[in-house]
Short mmCIF file of N, CA and C in Angstrom, two decimals:
data_model
loop_
_atom_site.label_atom_id
_atom_site.label_comp_id
_atom_site.label_asym_id
_atom_site.label_seq_id
_atom_site.Cartn_x
_atom_site.Cartn_y
_atom_site.Cartn_z
N MET K 1 -26.56 27.84 -110.88
CA MET K 1 -25.75 28.59 -109.64
C MET K 1 -25.60 27.58 -108.34
N LYS K 2 -26.57 26.50 -107.99
CA LYS K 2 -26.64 26.46 -107.10
C LYS K 2 -25.31 25.64 -106.83
N TRP K 3 -24.90 25.13 -107.54
CA TRP K 3 -23.33 24.26 -107.75
C TRP K 3 -22.34 25.32 -107.45
N LEU K 4 -22.17 26.57 -107.80
CA LEU K 4 -21.49 27.44 -107.52
C LEU K 4 -21.49 28.07 -106.25
N LEU K 5 -22.63 28.09 -105.60
CA LEU K 5 -22.61 28.31 -103.98
C LEU K 5 -22.28 26.98 -103.16
N THR K 6 -22.31 26.04 -104.02
CA THR K 6 -21.43 25.05 -103.24
C THR K 6 -20.19 25.06 -103.38
N ALA K 7 -19.76 24.96 -104.29
CA ALA K 7 -18.08 25.11 -104.40
C ALA K 7 -17.67 26.03 -103.70
N LEU K 8 -18.08 27.20 -103.42
CA LEU K 8 -17.82 28.65 -102.57
C LEU K 8 -17.81 28.20 -101.10
N VAL K 9 -18.86 27.70 -100.78
CA VAL K 9 -18.94 27.28 -99.44
C VAL K 9 -18.13 26.47 -98.99
N VAL K 10 -17.74 25.18 -99.54
CA VAL K 10 -16.62 24.35 -99.94
C VAL K 10 -15.16 24.84 -99.74
N ALA K 11 -14.62 25.40 -100.84
CA ALA K 11 -13.69 26.21 -101.03
C ALA K 11 -13.48 27.19 -99.50
N GLY K 12 -14.27 27.76 -99.20
CA GLY K 12 -14.10 28.41 -98.07
C GLY K 12 -14.05 27.77 -96.82
N THR K 13 -14.02 26.56 -96.28
CA THR K 13 -14.36 25.32 -95.20
C THR K 13 -12.79 24.68 -95.39
N VAL K 14 -12.17 24.63 -96.26
CA VAL K 14 -11.42 23.49 -96.64
C VAL K 14 -9.98 24.35 -96.94
N THR K 15 -9.04 23.88 -96.20
CA THR K 15 -7.83 24.68 -96.40
C THR K 15 -6.84 23.52 -96.75
N PRO K 16 -5.91 23.82 -97.50
CA PRO K 16 -4.97 23.01 -98.07
C PRO K 16 -4.07 22.68 -96.56
N ALA K 17 -3.32 21.29 -97.06
CA ALA K 17 -2.43 20.79 -95.88
C ALA K 17 -1.50 21.84 -95.35
N TRP K 18 -0.78 22.13 -96.85
CA TRP K 18 0.53 23.60 -96.54
C TRP K 18 0.01 24.38 -95.87
N ALA K 19 -1.39 25.10 -95.64
CA ALA K 19 -1.52 26.24 -95.18
C ALA K 19 -1.36 26.47 -93.87
N ASN K 20 -1.51 25.29 -93.37
CA ASN K 20 -1.70 24.92 -91.63
C ASN K 20 -0.92 24.04 -91.30
N PRO K 21 0.48 23.91 -91.17
CA PRO K 21 1.47 23.03 -90.67
C PRO K 21 0.90 22.72 -89.18
N PRO K 22 1.40 21.24 -89.06
CA PRO K 22 1.17 20.96 -87.40
C PRO K 22 1.61 21.82 -86.68
N ALA K 23 0.93 22.00 -85.55
CA ALA K 23 1.34 22.65 -84.43
C ALA K 23 2.24 21.84 -83.18
N SER K 24 2.87 21.25 -83.49
CA SER K 24 3.84 20.13 -83.07
C SER K 24 5.42 20.81 -83.28
N PRO K 25 5.86 21.83 -82.45
CA PRO K 25 7.23 21.91 -82.65
C PRO K 25 8.20 21.11 -82.02
N LEU K 26 9.34 20.80 -82.80
CA LEU K 26 10.21 19.73 -81.99
C LEU K 26 10.69 20.25 -81.01
N THR K 27 10.37 19.35 -79.81
CA THR K 27 11.22 19.22 -78.56
C THR K 27 12.18 18.54 -78.16
N CYS K 28 13.17 19.27 -77.61
CA CYS K 28 14.42 18.22 -77.54
C CYS K 28 14.31 17.93 -76.14
N ALA K 29 14.83 16.92 -75.93
CA ALA K 29 15.09 16.24 -74.30
C ALA K 29 16.32 16.18 -74.23
N PRO K 30 15.99 16.87 -73.07
CA PRO K 30 17.65 16.84 -72.51
C PRO K 30 18.31 15.96 -72.13
N VAL K 31 19.86 15.46 -72.20
CA VAL K 31 20.41 14.64 -72.18
C VAL K 31 22.07 14.63 -72.27
N SER K 32 22.66 14.10 -71.15
CA SER K 32 23.44 14.35 -70.89
C SER K 32 24.79 13.22 -71.24
N THR K 33 26.17 13.75 -71.21
CA THR K 33 27.22 12.56 -71.54
C THR K 33 26.68 11.60 -70.64
N THR K 34 26.98 12.05 -69.61
CA THR K 34 26.71 10.56 -68.27
C THR K 34 25.57 9.57 -69.13
N ASP K 35 24.00 10.57 -69.04
CA ASP K 35 22.95 9.52 -69.93
C ASP K 35 23.47 8.17 -70.89
N VAL K 36 24.25 8.92 -71.86
CA VAL K 36 24.73 8.25 -72.54
C VAL K 36 25.52 7.29 -72.64
N THR K 37 26.70 7.58 -71.69
CA THR K 37 27.51 6.30 -71.45
C THR K 37 26.52 5.51 -70.35
N ALA K 38 25.54 5.98 -69.75
CA ALA K 38 24.60 4.79 -69.16
C ALA K 38 23.97 3.88 -70.05
N LEU K 39 23.88 4.03 -70.93
CA LEU K 39 23.05 3.75 -72.21
C LEU K 39 24.08 2.04 -72.75
N PHE K 40 25.11 3.11 -72.95
CA PHE K 40 26.00 1.72 -73.27
C PHE K 40 26.11 0.43 -72.38
N ASP K 41 26.55 1.32 -70.78
CA ASP K 41 26.53 0.27 -69.98
C ASP K 41 25.06 -0.71 -69.93
N ARG K 42 23.65 -0.01 -69.84
CA ARG K 42 22.57 -0.95 -69.94
C ARG K 42 22.57 -2.15 -70.80
N TRP K 43 22.86 -1.55 -72.03
CA TRP K 43 23.37 -2.38 -73.37
C TRP K 43 24.52 -3.95 -72.94
N ASN K 44 25.57 -3.16 -71.91
CA ASN K 44 26.30 -4.19 -71.65
C ASN K 44 26.02 -5.23 -70.55
N GLN K 45 25.14 -4.84 -69.96
CA GLN K 45 24.29 -5.35 -68.73
C GLN K 45 23.52 -6.62 -69.47
N SER K 46 22.65 -6.29 -70.65
CA SER K 46 22.17 -6.78 -71.13
C SER K 46 22.66 -8.10 -71.54
N LEU K 47 23.93 -8.06 -72.32
CA LEU K 47 24.55 -8.85 -72.71
C LEU K 47 25.27 -10.00 -71.70
N ALA K 48 25.49 -9.34 -70.14
CA ALA K 48 25.24 -10.40 -69.19
C ALA K 48 24.41 -11.25 -68.70
N THR K 49 23.03 -11.24 -69.37
CA THR K 49 21.91 -11.77 -69.43
C THR K 49 21.94 -13.25 -70.15
N LEU K 50 22.83 -13.17 -71.00
CA LEU K 50 22.58 -14.02 -72.46
C LEU K 50 21.31 -14.41 -72.72
N ASP K 51 20.40 -13.39 -72.48
CA ASP K 51 19.13 -13.32 -72.96
C ASP K 51 19.15 -12.64 -74.39
N PRO K 52 19.13 -12.95 -75.73
CA PRO K 52 18.82 -12.58 -76.73
C PRO K 52 18.13 -11.26 -77.14
N ALA K 53 17.07 -11.84 -76.62
CA ALA K 53 15.79 -10.97 -76.45
C ALA K 53 16.13 -9.70 -75.63
N ALA K 54 16.63 -9.98 -74.23
CA ALA K 54 16.94 -8.73 -73.55
C ALA K 54 17.86 -7.85 -74.17
N VAL K 55 18.84 -7.96 -74.90
CA VAL K 55 19.68 -7.49 -75.54
C VAL K 55 19.15 -6.56 -77.15
N ALA K 56 18.23 -7.56 -77.69
CA ALA K 56 17.39 -6.70 -78.62
C ALA K 56 16.47 -5.47 -78.26
N ARG K 57 15.95 -5.45 -77.43
CA ARG K 57 15.29 -4.82 -76.70
C ARG K 57 15.54 -3.15 -76.53
N ASN K 58 17.11 -2.96 -76.78
CA ASN K 58 17.87 -2.03 -76.73
C ASN K 58 17.94 -1.64 -77.84
N TYR K 59 17.60 -2.09 -79.21
CA TYR K 59 17.49 -1.58 -80.24
C TYR K 59 15.75 -0.98 -80.64
N ALA K 60 16.00 -0.03 -81.62
CA ALA K 60 14.64 0.68 -82.13
C ALA K 60 14.56 -0.29 -83.13
N PRO K 61 13.10 -0.19 -83.31
CA PRO K 61 12.37 -1.27 -84.22
C PRO K 61 13.15 -0.89 -85.93
N ASN K 62 13.57 0.14 -86.14
CA ASN K 62 14.02 0.73 -87.42
C ASN K 62 15.90 0.61 -87.33
N ALA K 63 16.12 -0.07 -86.25
CA ALA K 63 17.52 -0.06 -85.92
C ALA K 63 18.43 -0.69 -87.30
N VAL K 64 19.89 -0.07 -87.02
CA VAL K 64 20.52 -1.16 -88.46
C VAL K 64 22.10 -1.45 -87.17
N LEU K 65 22.31 -2.82 -87.37
CA LEU K 65 23.54 -3.39 -87.02
C LEU K 65 24.48 -4.11 -87.72
N LEU K 66 25.58 -3.29 -87.75
CA LEU K 66 26.85 -3.75 -88.75
C LEU K 66 27.53 -4.33 -87.65
N ALA K 67 27.26 -5.50 -87.34
CA ALA K 67 28.08 -6.05 -86.25
C ALA K 67 29.32 -6.81 -86.50
N THR K 68 30.15 -6.83 -85.43
CA THR K 68 31.76 -7.33 -85.86
C THR K 68 31.77 -8.84 -86.25
N VAL K 69 30.84 -9.78 -85.81
CA VAL K 69 31.36 -10.81 -86.70
C VAL K 69 29.92 -11.45 -87.58
N ALA K 70 29.76 -10.24 -88.50
CA ALA K 70 28.39 -10.84 -89.27
C ALA K 70 28.74 -10.05 -90.43
N ASN K 71 28.30 -10.70 -91.41
CA ASN K 71 28.94 -10.17 -92.82
C ASN K 71 27.51 -9.44 -93.31
N GLU K 72 26.43 -9.54 -92.90
CA GLU K 72 25.35 -8.94 -93.20
C GLU K 72 24.72 -8.09 -92.28
N PRO K 73 24.49 -6.43 -93.00
CA PRO K 73 23.67 -5.60 -91.57
C PRO K 73 22.44 -6.41 -91.15
N LYS K 74 22.01 -6.18 -89.80
CA LYS K 74 21.01 -6.55 -89.41
C LYS K 74 19.79 -5.44 -89.08
N THR K 75 18.80 -5.63 -90.00
CA THR K 75 18.14 -4.62 -90.29
C THR K 75 16.74 -4.61 -89.76
N SER K 76 16.08 -5.65 -88.80
CA SER K 76 14.73 -5.78 -88.44
C SER K 76 15.02 -6.23 -86.94
N PRO K 77 14.43 -6.46 -85.88
CA PRO K 77 13.88 -6.85 -84.61
C PRO K 77 14.38 -7.93 -84.76
N GLU K 78 14.23 -9.10 -85.53
CA GLU K 78 14.52 -10.42 -85.90
C GLU K 78 15.53 -10.78 -86.02
N THR K 79 16.28 -9.76 -86.82
CA THR K 79 17.82 -10.32 -87.22
C THR K 79 18.66 -9.85 -86.28
N ILE K 80 18.36 -8.83 -85.81
CA ILE K 80 19.24 -8.32 -84.63
C ILE K 80 19.40 -9.72 -83.39
N GLN K 81 18.11 -9.98 -82.94
CA GLN K 81 18.14 -11.01 -82.03
C GLN K 81 18.41 -12.37 -82.52
N ALA K 82 18.35 -12.68 -83.36
CA ALA K 82 19.10 -13.64 -84.00
C ALA K 82 20.60 -13.74 -84.26
N TYR K 83 21.28 -12.46 -84.30
CA TYR K 83 22.28 -12.28 -84.31
C TYR K 83 22.93 -12.54 -82.92
N PHE K 84 22.25 -12.40 -81.90
CA PHE K 84 22.47 -12.28 -80.53
C PHE K 84 22.60 -13.60 -80.18
N VAL K 85 21.96 -14.42 -80.95
CA VAL K 85 21.63 -15.58 -80.33
C VAL K 85 22.84 -16.65 -80.34
N GLU K 86 23.65 -15.87 -81.47
CA GLU K 86 25.27 -16.88 -81.31
C GLU K 86 25.96 -15.69 -80.79
N PHE K 87 26.18 -14.71 -81.23
CA PHE K 87 27.23 -13.87 -80.70
C PHE K 87 27.15 -14.05 -78.98
N LEU K 88 25.97 -14.48 -77.84
CA LEU K 88 26.03 -14.44 -76.45
C LEU K 88 26.56 -15.85 -76.26
N LYS K 89 26.48 -16.71 -77.20
CA LYS K 89 27.42 -18.13 -76.76
C LYS K 89 28.66 -17.83 -76.23
N LEU K 90 29.58 -16.64 -76.87
CA LEU K 90 30.50 -16.25 -76.48
C LEU K 90 30.94 -15.93 -74.99
N ARG K 91 29.89 -15.66 -74.59
CA ARG K 91 29.42 -14.45 -73.26
C ARG K 91 30.38 -13.15 -73.03
N PRO K 92 29.99 -12.48 -73.94
CA PRO K 92 30.71 -11.44 -74.19
C PRO K 92 30.69 -10.35 -72.82
N GLN K 93 31.73 -9.48 -72.86
CA GLN K 93 31.42 -8.34 -72.16
C GLN K 93 32.38 -7.51 -72.38
N GLY K 94 31.64 -6.03 -72.82
CA GLY K 94 32.65 -5.11 -73.16
C GLY K 94 32.97 -4.30 -72.21
N GLN K 95 34.27 -3.39 -72.47
CA GLN K 95 35.28 -2.47 -71.67
C GLN K 95 35.41 -1.14 -73.06
N ILE K 96 34.93 -0.20 -72.33
CA ILE K 96 35.18 1.27 -72.85
C ILE K 96 36.79 1.46 -73.23
N ASN K 97 37.26 1.54 -73.99
CA ASN K 97 38.86 2.10 -74.08
C ASN K 97 38.59 3.80 -74.33
N GLN K 98 38.06 3.95 -75.36
CA GLN K 98 37.93 5.77 -75.45
C GLN K 98 37.05 6.05 -76.17
N ARG K 99 35.96 6.60 -75.75
CA ARG K 99 35.09 7.32 -76.39
C ARG K 99 34.98 8.68 -76.41
N THR K 100 34.21 8.82 -77.55
CA THR K 100 33.50 10.42 -77.96
C THR K 100 32.11 10.68 -77.97
N VAL K 101 31.74 11.44 -77.01
CA VAL K 101 30.19 11.39 -77.04
C VAL K 101 29.87 13.12 -77.65
N LYS K 102 28.77 12.70 -78.68
CA LYS K 102 27.87 14.21 -79.17
C LYS K 102 27.07 14.03 -78.87
N LEU K 103 26.15 15.07 -78.59
CA LEU K 103 24.93 15.46 -78.00
C LEU K 103 24.09 16.16 -79.06
N GLY K 104 22.80 15.64 -79.47
CA GLY K 104 22.17 16.37 -80.28
C GLY K 104 20.79 16.67 -79.88
N CYS K 105 19.76 17.25 -80.50
CA CYS K 105 18.52 17.17 -80.13
C CYS K 105 17.59 16.02 -80.49
N ASN K 106 17.48 15.13 -79.15
CA ASN K 106 17.02 13.66 -79.49
C ASN K 106 17.75 12.57 -79.92
N ILE K 107 18.81 12.89 -80.15
CA ILE K 107 19.62 11.96 -80.61
C ILE K 107 21.40 12.22 -79.93
N ALA K 108 22.17 11.03 -79.97
CA ALA K 108 23.22 10.98 -79.15
C ALA K 108 24.26 10.04 -80.39
N PHE K 109 25.39 10.35 -80.04
CA PHE K 109 26.67 9.73 -80.79
C PHE K 109 27.51 9.23 -79.51
N ASP K 110 28.15 7.78 -79.20
CA ASP K 110 28.63 7.55 -78.93
C ASP K 110 29.95 6.69 -79.46
N VAL K 111 30.84 7.40 -79.44
CA VAL K 111 31.91 6.48 -80.39
C VAL K 111 33.27 6.56 -80.19
N GLY K 112 33.97 5.08 -79.98
CA GLY K 112 35.15 4.75 -79.72
C GLY K 112 35.55 3.49 -80.03
N THR K 113 36.40 3.05 -79.01
CA THR K 113 36.95 1.54 -78.99
C THR K 113 36.84 1.04 -77.89
N TYR K 114 36.68 -0.44 -78.05
CA TYR K 114 36.61 -1.30 -76.87
C TYR K 114 37.21 -2.66 -76.64
N THR K 115 37.17 -3.06 -75.73
CA THR K 115 37.59 -4.66 -75.79
C THR K 115 36.38 -5.40 -75.24
N PHE K 116 36.44 -6.46 -76.02
CA PHE K 116 35.25 -7.74 -75.48
C PHE K 116 36.21 -8.62 -75.02
N SER K 117 35.63 -9.23 -73.79
CA SER K 117 36.17 -10.37 -72.95
C SER K 117 35.10 -11.34 -73.68
N LEU K 118 35.69 -12.24 -74.17
CA LEU K 118 34.82 -13.37 -74.81
C LEU K 118 35.87 -14.45 -74.09
N THR K 119 34.54 -15.83 -73.86
CA THR K 119 34.80 -17.45 -73.99
C THR K 119 35.07 -18.29 -75.20
N GLY K 120 36.18 -18.60 -76.00
CA GLY K 120 35.77 -19.51 -76.88
C GLY K 120 34.98 -21.04 -76.81
N ALA K 121 34.77 -21.15 -77.73
CA ALA K 121 34.25 -22.65 -77.84
C ALA K 121 35.14 -24.11 -76.93
N ASP K 122 36.13 -23.60 -77.05
CA ASP K 122 37.14 -24.34 -76.27
C ASP K 122 36.93 -24.19 -74.48
N GLY K 123 36.35 -22.86 -74.40
CA GLY K 123 36.49 -22.69 -72.97
C GLY K 123 37.66 -21.32 -72.53
N LYS K 124 38.16 -21.26 -73.23
CA LYS K 124 39.72 -20.43 -73.29
C LYS K 124 39.32 -19.08 -73.32
N PRO K 125 39.54 -17.67 -72.30
CA PRO K 125 39.06 -16.60 -72.50
C PRO K 125 40.02 -16.24 -73.34
N GLN K 126 39.47 -15.11 -74.03
CA GLN K 126 40.05 -14.26 -75.24
C GLN K 126 39.39 -12.43 -75.39
N THR K 127 40.16 -12.18 -75.59
CA THR K 127 39.98 -10.41 -76.10
C THR K 127 40.24 -10.39 -77.47
N VAL K 128 39.05 -9.44 -77.72
CA VAL K 128 39.02 -8.82 -79.24
C VAL K 128 39.04 -7.29 -79.14
N GLN K 129 39.65 -6.62 -79.60
CA GLN K 129 40.09 -4.87 -79.44
C GLN K 129 38.97 -4.90 -80.94
N ALA K 130 37.85 -3.77 -80.63
CA ALA K 130 37.01 -3.05 -81.74
C ALA K 130 36.77 -1.60 -82.02
N ARG K 131 36.73 -1.27 -82.73
CA ARG K 131 35.78 0.19 -82.57
C ARG K 131 34.39 0.41 -82.74
N TYR K 132 33.66 1.59 -82.52
CA TYR K 132 32.28 0.89 -82.26
C TYR K 132 31.71 2.37 -82.85
N THR K 133 30.41 2.62 -83.30
CA THR K 133 29.69 3.56 -82.90
C THR K 133 27.94 3.15 -82.85
N TYR K 134 27.84 4.01 -81.81
CA TYR K 134 26.26 3.86 -81.33
C TYR K 134 25.70 5.08 -81.48
N ILE K 135 24.36 4.91 -82.29
CA ILE K 135 23.48 6.18 -82.22
C ILE K 135 22.28 5.83 -81.81
N TYR K 136 22.07 6.78 -80.41
CA TYR K 136 20.63 6.66 -80.14
C TYR K 136 19.73 7.75 -80.28
N GLU K 137 18.51 6.91 -80.57
CA GLU K 137 17.20 8.38 -80.58
C GLU K 137 16.51 8.18 -79.44
N ARG K 138 16.10 9.43 -78.74
CA ARG K 138 14.99 9.29 -78.00
C ARG K 138 13.70 8.78 -78.56
N GLN K 139 12.80 7.72 -78.86
CA GLN K 139 11.72 7.17 -79.13
C GLN K 139 10.43 7.87 -78.54
N ASP K 140 9.33 8.09 -79.32
CA ASP K 140 8.03 8.86 -78.79
C ASP K 140 7.52 8.68 -77.30
N ASP K 141 7.88 7.27 -76.79
CA ASP K 141 7.46 6.97 -75.52
C ASP K 141 8.48 7.63 -74.51
N GLY K 142 10.22 8.17 -75.16
CA GLY K 142 10.77 8.92 -74.29
C GLY K 142 11.93 7.73 -73.88
N LYS K 143 11.98 6.73 -74.55
CA LYS K 143 13.12 5.74 -74.37
C LYS K 143 13.90 6.27 -75.04
N TRP K 144 15.08 6.20 -74.71
CA TRP K 144 16.71 6.06 -75.71
C TRP K 144 16.70 4.96 -75.96
N LEU K 145 17.17 4.46 -77.33
CA LEU K 145 17.14 3.19 -77.93
C LEU K 145 18.26 3.38 -79.02
N ILE K 146 18.98 2.75 -79.49
CA ILE K 146 20.29 2.41 -80.43
C ILE K 146 19.25 2.32 -81.96
N VAL K 147 19.64 3.39 -82.60
CA VAL K 147 19.06 3.16 -83.91
C VAL K 147 20.07 2.96 -85.00
N HIS K 148 21.76 2.85 -84.48
CA HIS K 148 22.71 2.05 -85.23
C HIS K 148 23.47 1.95 -84.40
N HIS K 149 24.30 0.86 -84.71
CA HIS K 149 25.18 0.44 -83.53
C HIS K 149 26.14 -0.77 -85.14
N HIS K 150 27.32 0.08 -85.26
CA HIS K 150 28.76 -0.34 -85.83
C HIS K 150 29.86 -0.95 -85.04
N SER K 151 29.91 -1.93 -85.17
CA SER K 151 31.09 -2.26 -84.25
C SER K 151 32.40 -3.17 -85.48
N SER K 152 33.42 -3.00 -85.19
CA SER K 152 34.70 -3.69 -86.54
C SER K 152 35.55 -4.32 -85.32
N LYS K 153 35.97 -4.96 -85.87
CA LYS K 153 37.35 -5.35 -85.16
C LYS K 153 38.65 -4.37 -85.52
N MET K 154 39.67 -4.30 -84.55
CA MET K 154 41.02 -3.32 -84.70
C MET K 154 41.94 -3.87 -85.93
N PRO K 155 42.02 -3.19 -86.95
CA PRO K 155 43.07 -3.90 -87.80
C PRO K 155 44.30 -4.11 -87.09
N ASP K 156 44.80 -5.60 -87.27
CA ASP K 156 46.14 -6.05 -86.69
C ASP K 156 47.00 -4.69 -86.93
N THR K 157 48.10 -4.73 -85.66
CA THR K 157 48.80 -3.69 -85.34
C THR K 157 50.22 -3.75 -86.51
N ALA K 158 50.09 -4.93 -86.96
CA ALA K 158 51.50 -4.89 -88.02
C ALA K 158 51.03 -4.66 -89.12
N ALA K 159 49.60 -4.84 -89.28
CA ALA K 159 49.11 -4.49 -90.75
C ALA K 159 49.01 -2.71 -90.93
N SER K 160 48.63 -2.32 -89.78
CA SER K 160 48.21 -0.68 -89.54
C SER K 160 49.79 0.02 -89.78
N GLN K 161 50.87 -0.55 -89.20
CA GLN K 161 52.03 -0.10 -89.54
C GLN K 161 53.21 -0.34 -90.87
N LYS K 162 52.25 -0.78 -91.36
CA LYS K 162 53.10 -0.99 -92.78
C LYS K 162 52.50 0.34 -93.41
#
């Protein structure tokens, strides 16, 4: 009988996790197209520092970088930073040609085309046109970081006309 009484008391005070979901409704932080375009500017300005760590700080810890001149996805802060060690040797600076920004709840998409000005190993300037996708998410600390970045060189004009 003592066992049954204990079981009833415990059963009455313990509620299953599904009975009372957490009381933390999703709060959407306000973000504008101007805010999102400034995120690209922040990233581009970090390229100008030529500091791979400064560039990597624009990416969330769980980010994925599908870079223009890398065969493997970069999926950790260490591999993203390592990618920029090499890429920054070209002194890249991006210029947006065309963009579409889509806003969501704590997420924003910036998709379009850009042209990179680079300095080759021979010291000669060159340009590369590419397509891009940046997906930004608002982090718990309120900072907006890149969670996905895909950049791919434009197909050759002649090849695209075939």
